[in-house]
Tab-separated table of C-alpha atoms and ligand atoms in Angstrom:
chain	number	residue	atom	x	y	z
A	1	UNK	CA	-13.181	200.595	118.237
A	2	UNK	CA	-15.719	199.565	115.589
A	3	UNK	CA	-15.758	196.270	113.666
A	4	UNK	CA	-13.841	197.690	110.703
A	5	UNK	CA	-11.120	199.249	112.857
A	6	UNK	CA	-10.755	195.997	114.791
A	7	UNK	CA	-10.286	194.134	111.513
A	8	UNK	CA	-7.551	196.511	110.316
A	9	UNK	CA	-5.888	196.372	113.729
A	10	UNK	CA	-5.746	192.560	113.427
A	11	UNK	CA	-4.335	192.832	109.909
A	12	UNK	CA	-1.679	195.267	111.160
A	13	UNK	CA	-0.703	192.740	113.824
A	14	UNK	CA	-0.127	190.272	110.991
A	15	UNK	CA	2.072	192.794	109.177
A	16	UNK	CA	-0.547	193.754	106.551
A	17	UNK	CA	-1.072	197.473	106.119
A	18	UNK	CA	-4.397	198.977	105.070
A	19	UNK	CA	-2.766	199.848	101.744
A	20	UNK	CA	-1.678	196.192	101.199
A	21	UNK	CA	-5.173	195.063	101.980
A	22	UNK	CA	-6.714	197.582	99.581
A	23	UNK	CA	-4.315	196.363	96.891
A	24	UNK	CA	-5.528	192.800	97.447
A	25	UNK	CA	-9.151	193.971	97.313
A	26	UNK	CA	-8.427	195.751	94.022
A	27	UNK	CA	-6.912	192.544	92.631
A	28	UNK	CA	-9.875	190.484	93.792
A	29	UNK	CA	-12.284	193.033	92.296
A	30	UNK	CA	-10.482	192.808	88.945
A	31	UNK	CA	-10.360	188.991	89.144
A	32	UNK	CA	-14.139	189.003	89.645
A	33	UNK	CA	-14.502	191.132	86.506
A	34	UNK	CA	-15.820	194.205	88.379
A	35	UNK	CA	-14.804	197.800	87.801
A	36	UNK	CA	-12.166	199.207	90.162
A	37	UNK	CA	-14.822	201.447	91.776
A	38	UNK	CA	-16.081	198.322	93.587
A	39	UNK	CA	-12.730	197.719	95.368
A	40	UNK	CA	-13.558	199.673	98.590
A	41	UNK	CA	-16.890	197.837	98.835
A	42	UNK	CA	-15.184	194.466	98.354
A	43	UNK	CA	-12.745	195.423	101.155
A	44	UNK	CA	-15.741	196.212	103.362
A	45	UNK	CA	-17.089	192.672	102.933
A	46	UNK	CA	-13.982	191.417	104.771
A	47	UNK	CA	-13.635	194.255	107.235
A	48	UNK	CA	-17.265	194.581	108.294
A	49	UNK	CA	-19.249	191.614	106.998
A	50	UNK	CA	-22.989	192.085	107.306
A	51	UNK	CA	-23.701	188.372	107.104
A	52	UNK	CA	-21.637	185.237	107.684
A	53	UNK	CA	-22.967	182.351	105.604
A	54	UNK	CA	-22.781	179.008	107.450
A	55	UNK	CA	-20.473	176.525	105.692
A	56	UNK	CA	-20.147	172.757	105.980
A	57	UNK	CA	-16.881	171.612	104.385
A	58	UNK	CA	-16.713	167.931	103.406
A	59	UNK	CA	-13.783	165.764	102.334
A	60	UNK	CA	-14.197	162.754	100.071
A	61	UNK	CA	-11.482	160.900	98.069
A	62	UNK	CA	-8.613	163.334	97.475
A	63	UNK	CA	-5.125	164.327	98.587
A	64	UNK	CA	-6.266	167.333	100.721
A	65	UNK	CA	-4.210	169.569	98.423
A	66	UNK	CA	-7.276	171.741	97.897
A	67	UNK	CA	-7.526	172.647	101.578
A	68	UNK	CA	-3.734	173.027	101.660
A	69	UNK	CA	-4.008	175.455	98.776
A	70	UNK	CA	-6.902	177.322	100.411
A	71	UNK	CA	-5.075	177.799	103.702
A	72	UNK	CA	-2.117	179.232	101.812
A	73	UNK	CA	-4.233	182.235	100.885
A	74	UNK	CA	-2.454	184.963	102.805
A	75	UNK	CA	-4.671	187.951	101.895
A	76	UNK	CA	-6.876	187.538	103.843
A	77	UNK	CA	-5.249	185.018	106.099
A	78	UNK	CA	-7.432	181.977	106.193
A	79	UNK	CA	-8.434	182.564	109.820
A	80	UNK	CA	-9.785	185.985	108.775
A	81	UNK	CA	-11.641	184.387	105.899
A	82	UNK	CA	-12.992	181.646	108.142
A	83	UNK	CA	-13.875	183.540	111.269
A	84	UNK	CA	-14.769	186.974	109.906
A	85	UNK	CA	-16.487	186.228	106.611
A	86	UNK	CA	-17.789	182.674	106.873
A	87	UNK	CA	-19.247	180.743	109.728
A	88	UNK	CA	-17.475	177.383	109.382
A	89	UNK	CA	-19.664	174.826	111.120
A	90	UNK	CA	-17.725	171.721	110.092
A	91	UNK	CA	-14.331	171.141	108.463
A	92	UNK	CA	-12.504	167.872	109.140
A	93	UNK	CA	-8.989	169.184	108.491
A	94	UNK	CA	-9.032	172.232	110.729
A	95	UNK	CA	-11.666	171.548	113.393
A	96	UNK	CA	-10.690	170.763	116.976
A	97	UNK	CA	-13.403	168.119	117.538
A	98	UNK	CA	-12.664	164.432	116.882
A	99	UNK	CA	-14.463	161.088	116.886
A	100	UNK	CA	-18.132	160.961	117.862
A	101	UNK	CA	-18.101	164.663	118.759
A	102	UNK	CA	-17.055	165.543	115.193
A	103	UNK	CA	-19.819	163.385	113.703
A	104	UNK	CA	-22.367	164.967	116.027
A	105	UNK	CA	-21.176	168.447	115.003
A	106	UNK	CA	-21.777	167.586	111.352
A	107	UNK	CA	-25.325	166.349	111.725
A	108	UNK	CA	-26.261	169.050	114.273
A	109	UNK	CA	-25.061	171.680	111.776
A	110	UNK	CA	-27.057	170.134	108.901
A	111	UNK	CA	-30.201	170.176	111.047
A	112	UNK	CA	-29.663	173.694	112.389
A	113	UNK	CA	-28.897	175.284	108.999
A	114	UNK	CA	-31.083	173.163	106.742
A	115	UNK	CA	-31.550	174.900	103.394
A	116	UNK	CA	-29.301	177.789	104.456
A	117	UNK	CA	-25.727	176.487	104.489
A	118	UNK	CA	-23.162	176.415	101.697
A	119	UNK	CA	-21.528	173.018	101.303
A	120	UNK	CA	-17.919	173.101	100.113
A	121	UNK	CA	-16.946	169.616	98.923
A	122	UNK	CA	-13.478	168.291	98.135
A	123	UNK	CA	-12.755	164.934	96.511
A	124	UNK	CA	-14.536	162.395	94.318
A	125	UNK	CA	-17.206	159.944	95.503
A	126	UNK	CA	-16.946	156.160	94.977
A	127	UNK	CA	-20.200	154.609	93.805
A	128	UNK	CA	-19.132	151.057	92.804
A	129	UNK	CA	-20.288	148.371	95.300
A	130	UNK	CA	-22.395	150.920	97.184
A	131	UNK	CA	-19.432	153.226	97.646
A	132	UNK	CA	-17.281	150.991	99.902
A	133	UNK	CA	-14.065	152.399	98.401
A	134	UNK	CA	-14.412	155.711	100.212
A	135	UNK	CA	-15.379	155.945	103.889
A	136	UNK	CA	-15.133	158.341	106.818
A	137	UNK	CA	-16.158	157.336	110.339
A	138	UNK	CA	-17.600	154.030	109.112
A	139	UNK	CA	-19.959	155.665	106.613
A	140	UNK	CA	-19.418	155.674	102.870
A	141	UNK	CA	-18.815	159.053	101.276
A	142	UNK	CA	-21.874	158.345	99.160
A	143	UNK	CA	-24.016	158.021	102.320
A	144	UNK	CA	-22.501	161.164	103.848
A	145	UNK	CA	-22.975	163.145	100.632
A	146	UNK	CA	-26.599	162.003	100.297
A	147	UNK	CA	-27.425	162.966	103.862
A	148	UNK	CA	-25.721	166.386	103.781
A	149	UNK	CA	-25.642	167.876	100.280
A	150	UNK	CA	-29.366	167.834	99.351
A	151	UNK	CA	-29.961	170.018	102.448
A	152	UNK	CA	-27.527	172.721	101.311
A	153	UNK	CA	-28.468	176.044	99.766
A	154	UNK	CA	-25.668	175.535	97.229
A	155	UNK	CA	-22.702	173.213	96.790
A	156	UNK	CA	-19.268	174.426	95.748
A	157	UNK	CA	-16.918	171.691	94.513
A	158	UNK	CA	-13.382	172.751	95.348
A	159	UNK	CA	-10.821	171.000	93.154
A	160	UNK	CA	-11.002	168.874	90.037
A	161	UNK	CA	-11.740	165.667	92.013
A	162	UNK	CA	-15.012	166.963	93.468
A	163	UNK	CA	-15.848	168.880	90.292
A	164	UNK	CA	-15.141	166.168	87.695
A	165	UNK	CA	-13.746	163.056	89.431
A	166	UNK	CA	-10.030	163.911	89.114
A	167	UNK	CA	-7.345	161.271	89.563
A	168	UNK	CA	-9.693	158.853	91.327
A	169	UNK	CA	-11.875	158.715	88.228
A	170	UNK	CA	-8.932	158.159	85.861
A	171	UNK	CA	-9.037	154.900	83.863
A	172	UNK	CA	-9.588	152.120	84.800
A	173	UNK	CA	-11.393	153.578	87.842
A	174	UNK	CA	-12.278	150.299	89.630
A	175	UNK	CA	-13.955	152.148	92.527
A	176	UNK	CA	-16.390	153.882	90.183
A	177	UNK	CA	-15.363	157.344	91.402
A	178	UNK	CA	-17.506	160.203	90.173
A	179	UNK	CA	-17.811	163.932	90.621
A	180	UNK	CA	-20.215	165.121	93.337
A	181	UNK	CA	-22.589	166.262	90.624
A	182	UNK	CA	-22.626	162.872	88.854
A	183	UNK	CA	-22.742	160.807	92.067
A	184	UNK	CA	-25.801	162.696	93.374
A	185	UNK	CA	-27.433	163.862	90.130
A	186	UNK	CA	-27.338	167.529	91.144
A	187	UNK	CA	-25.857	170.776	89.819
A	188	UNK	CA	-22.759	172.110	91.571
A	189	UNK	CA	-20.642	175.219	91.256
A	190	UNK	CA	-17.173	173.997	90.316
A	191	UNK	CA	-13.802	175.533	91.174
A	192	UNK	CA	-11.480	173.028	89.516
A	193	UNK	CA	-7.699	172.823	89.613
A	194	UNK	CA	-5.410	170.224	91.114
A	195	UNK	CA	-5.131	172.147	93.318
A	196	UNK	CA	-7.359	175.163	92.579
A	197	UNK	CA	-6.193	178.727	93.081
A	198	UNK	CA	-7.728	179.882	96.388
A	199	UNK	CA	-8.421	183.332	94.942
A	200	UNK	CA	-11.180	181.766	92.834
A	201	UNK	CA	-12.895	180.377	95.942
A	202	UNK	CA	-12.545	183.710	97.758
A	203	UNK	CA	-13.888	185.574	94.690
A	204	UNK	CA	-16.890	183.228	94.471
A	205	UNK	CA	-17.738	183.667	98.158
A	206	UNK	CA	-17.303	187.444	98.021
A	207	UNK	CA	-19.519	187.524	94.940
A	208	UNK	CA	-22.190	185.667	96.926
A	209	UNK	CA	-21.970	187.980	99.933
A	210	UNK	CA	-21.726	191.087	97.769
A	211	UNK	CA	-24.514	190.410	95.261
A	212	UNK	CA	-26.524	187.798	97.171
A	213	UNK	CA	-26.059	185.268	94.362
A	214	UNK	CA	-23.429	182.953	92.965
A	215	UNK	CA	-21.429	184.145	89.926
A	216	UNK	CA	-22.317	183.323	86.308
A	217	UNK	CA	-21.067	179.893	85.251
A	218	UNK	CA	-19.914	178.203	82.057
A	219	UNK	CA	-21.620	175.017	80.838
A	220	UNK	CA	-19.542	172.804	83.150
A	221	UNK	CA	-20.281	174.819	86.288
A	222	UNK	CA	-17.170	177.041	86.471
A	223	UNK	CA	-17.365	180.767	87.344
A	224	UNK	CA	-16.787	182.694	84.131
A	225	UNK	CA	-14.780	185.371	85.925
A	226	UNK	CA	-12.057	182.762	86.582
A	227	UNK	CA	-12.471	180.168	83.839
A	228	UNK	CA	-13.701	182.255	80.889
A	229	UNK	CA	-10.438	182.383	78.917
A	230	UNK	CA	-7.719	179.898	78.097
A	231	UNK	CA	-4.324	179.857	79.803
A	232	UNK	CA	-2.854	180.449	76.335
A	233	UNK	CA	-4.967	183.634	75.881
A	234	UNK	CA	-3.002	185.466	78.584
A	235	UNK	CA	0.225	183.474	78.740
A	236	UNK	CA	3.357	185.629	79.150
A	237	UNK	CA	5.308	183.139	77.028
A	238	UNK	CA	2.987	183.701	74.111
A	239	UNK	CA	4.817	184.862	71.058
A	240	UNK	CA	5.240	183.828	67.498
A	241	UNK	CA	7.366	184.422	64.464
A	242	UNK	CA	6.073	185.618	61.138
A	243	UNK	CA	8.340	185.673	58.086
A	244	UNK	CA	11.320	185.147	60.369
A	245	UNK	CA	10.390	188.194	62.503
A	246	UNK	CA	9.491	187.983	66.188
A	247	UNK	CA	5.939	189.195	66.891
A	248	UNK	CA	5.494	190.299	70.473
A	249	UNK	CA	2.005	189.600	71.814
A	250	UNK	CA	2.193	190.401	75.486
A	251	UNK	CA	5.541	192.070	75.814
A	252	UNK	CA	7.103	190.039	78.641
A	253	UNK	CA	10.775	189.204	78.749
A	254	UNK	CA	9.897	185.493	78.597
A	255	UNK	CA	7.877	186.067	75.443
A	256	UNK	CA	10.750	187.993	73.895
A	257	UNK	CA	12.932	184.966	74.467
A	258	UNK	CA	10.273	182.922	72.697
A	259	UNK	CA	10.212	180.209	75.319
A	260	UNK	CA	6.759	178.907	74.478
A	261	UNK	CA	6.290	175.393	75.889
A	262	UNK	CA	3.870	174.165	73.223
A	263	UNK	CA	6.373	171.764	71.721
A	264	UNK	CA	6.905	170.266	75.157
A	265	UNK	CA	3.208	169.368	75.249
A	266	UNK	CA	1.753	172.501	76.874
A	267	UNK	CA	-2.057	172.217	77.123
A	268	UNK	CA	-2.576	175.949	77.720
A	269	UNK	CA	-4.514	176.401	74.450
A	270	UNK	CA	-7.106	173.790	75.592
A	271	UNK	CA	-7.312	174.857	79.243
A	272	UNK	CA	-9.712	177.484	80.572
A	273	UNK	CA	-8.261	179.179	83.648
A	274	UNK	CA	-6.989	182.510	84.978
A	275	UNK	CA	-3.663	181.016	86.193
A	276	UNK	CA	-1.535	183.507	84.168
A	277	UNK	CA	-3.142	186.507	85.874
A	278	UNK	CA	-1.848	185.885	89.362
A	279	UNK	CA	-0.062	182.564	89.720
A	280	UNK	CA	-0.059	180.641	92.971
A	281	UNK	CA	1.205	181.276	96.499
A	282	UNK	CA	0.492	184.983	96.287
A	283	UNK	CA	2.016	185.500	92.857
A	284	UNK	CA	5.222	183.594	93.713
A	285	UNK	CA	4.983	181.488	90.564
A	286	UNK	CA	2.846	179.134	88.510
A	287	UNK	CA	3.434	176.015	86.375
A	288	UNK	CA	4.318	177.780	83.114
A	289	UNK	CA	6.260	180.475	84.979
A	290	UNK	CA	8.397	177.717	86.502
A	291	UNK	CA	9.039	176.209	83.076
A	292	UNK	CA	6.682	173.251	83.145
A	293	UNK	CA	3.975	172.963	80.489
A	294	UNK	CA	0.331	173.390	81.502
A	295	UNK	CA	-1.224	169.957	81.991
A	296	UNK	CA	-4.832	171.123	81.910
A	297	UNK	CA	-5.626	170.282	85.548
A	298	UNK	CA	-8.844	172.361	85.570
A	299	UNK	CA	-10.387	170.323	82.755
A	300	UNK	CA	-12.625	167.238	83.169
A	301	UNK	CA	-10.783	163.920	82.695
A	302	UNK	CA	-7.416	165.631	82.286
A	303	UNK	CA	-5.585	162.551	83.619
A	304	UNK	CA	-6.906	160.561	80.667
A	305	UNK	CA	-7.194	163.204	77.964
A	306	UNK	CA	-4.156	165.439	78.537
A	307	UNK	CA	-1.536	162.712	79.046
A	308	UNK	CA	1.219	161.995	78.292
A	309	UNK	CA	1.919	165.446	79.690
A	310	UNK	CA	5.327	165.805	78.096
A	311	UNK	CA	4.561	164.785	74.548
A	312	UNK	CA	4.369	167.269	71.705
A	313	UNK	CA	0.746	168.295	71.170
B	401	FSX	FE1	-8.090	166.492	94.038
B	401	FSX	FE2	-8.254	168.136	96.353
B	401	FSX	FE3	-5.955	167.536	93.347
B	401	FSX	FE4	-5.694	166.980	95.760
B	401	FSX	O1	-9.276	168.163	97.730
B	401	FSX	S1	-8.004	168.341	92.851
B	401	FSX	S2	-6.039	165.356	94.169
B	401	FSX	S3	-4.896	168.851	94.792
B	401	FSX	O2	-6.779	167.546	97.159
B	401	FSX	O3	-9.235	166.977	95.401
B	402	SF4	FE1	0.367	178.852	75.067
B	402	SF4	FE2	1.603	177.075	76.647
B	402	SF4	FE3	3.002	178.437	74.878
B	402	SF4	FE4	1.975	179.666	77.039
B	402	SF4	S1	3.579	178.097	77.022
B	402	SF4	S2	1.975	180.436	74.908
B	402	SF4	S3	0.019	178.558	77.245
B	402	SF4	S4	1.367	176.927	74.417
């Protein structure tokens, strides 16, 4: 049995048919802004990867919701993503090693893959008082970040905390928490969201494996394929009335009912994200679908600038 057949056999064991998997690949292809003719090739990246980029996955100050969100990606199951597509060399939440062994694994991996690994970072970094407000294994996050990240080929910030500081950096921010980019003075690729949609991480990684480069970014480091349009642009609740007549913009039942959440403080018009296209938890639902206004969690400083969340805009 070749590599591809083995992959599909494993997927079958998990109850995922080849057709289901192709459907997911087609979705991912569309989410990445590629024509549907690329879908079989995108599927091949999972089924028969030609290279497995080494990844070092760091956690700073955060709630771990970003990893929680990432491991809820069911197509492909995260173990497929981890073991078939990436070579995860270090990840504190899911690795078996602990204590000194874990620390050794981290620094061995940095040395072995110097200049070749992708660093995925979650959480903000405290810089006030030499970073004492955020520590792992007796080292400040600032020290860990400085010793790991400059050796990476590229750094992907997963979640708004790593990308822009998030809740840790909200006023008055006594710990001096900053984004990874600000704390180290480097450029990062940012996949914000509190938590982010895992499909945007998968799409970014597939883009890298597929084209050998990271996707095009907006001016605050976000992949344009995922963060190029506002939530409002594609919202199914979008509708308006003109001269007393209902004007249907997207044709959904919700829109027909006119249940736009703008007057409840929805920040969809100011928030750049593809949330309406797929939702979370494999299309189960998303904030606006569940009736809560968008609170702009992919935007820098949203805790300070988008609150109070439930006030009319
Ligand atoms: Fe922040 Fe992520 Fe929100 Fe939580 O790692 S973006 S608090 S979902 O966990 O960093
Ligand atoms: Fe726009 Fe929010 Fe209304 Fe949707 S619910 S149409 S995003 S204001």
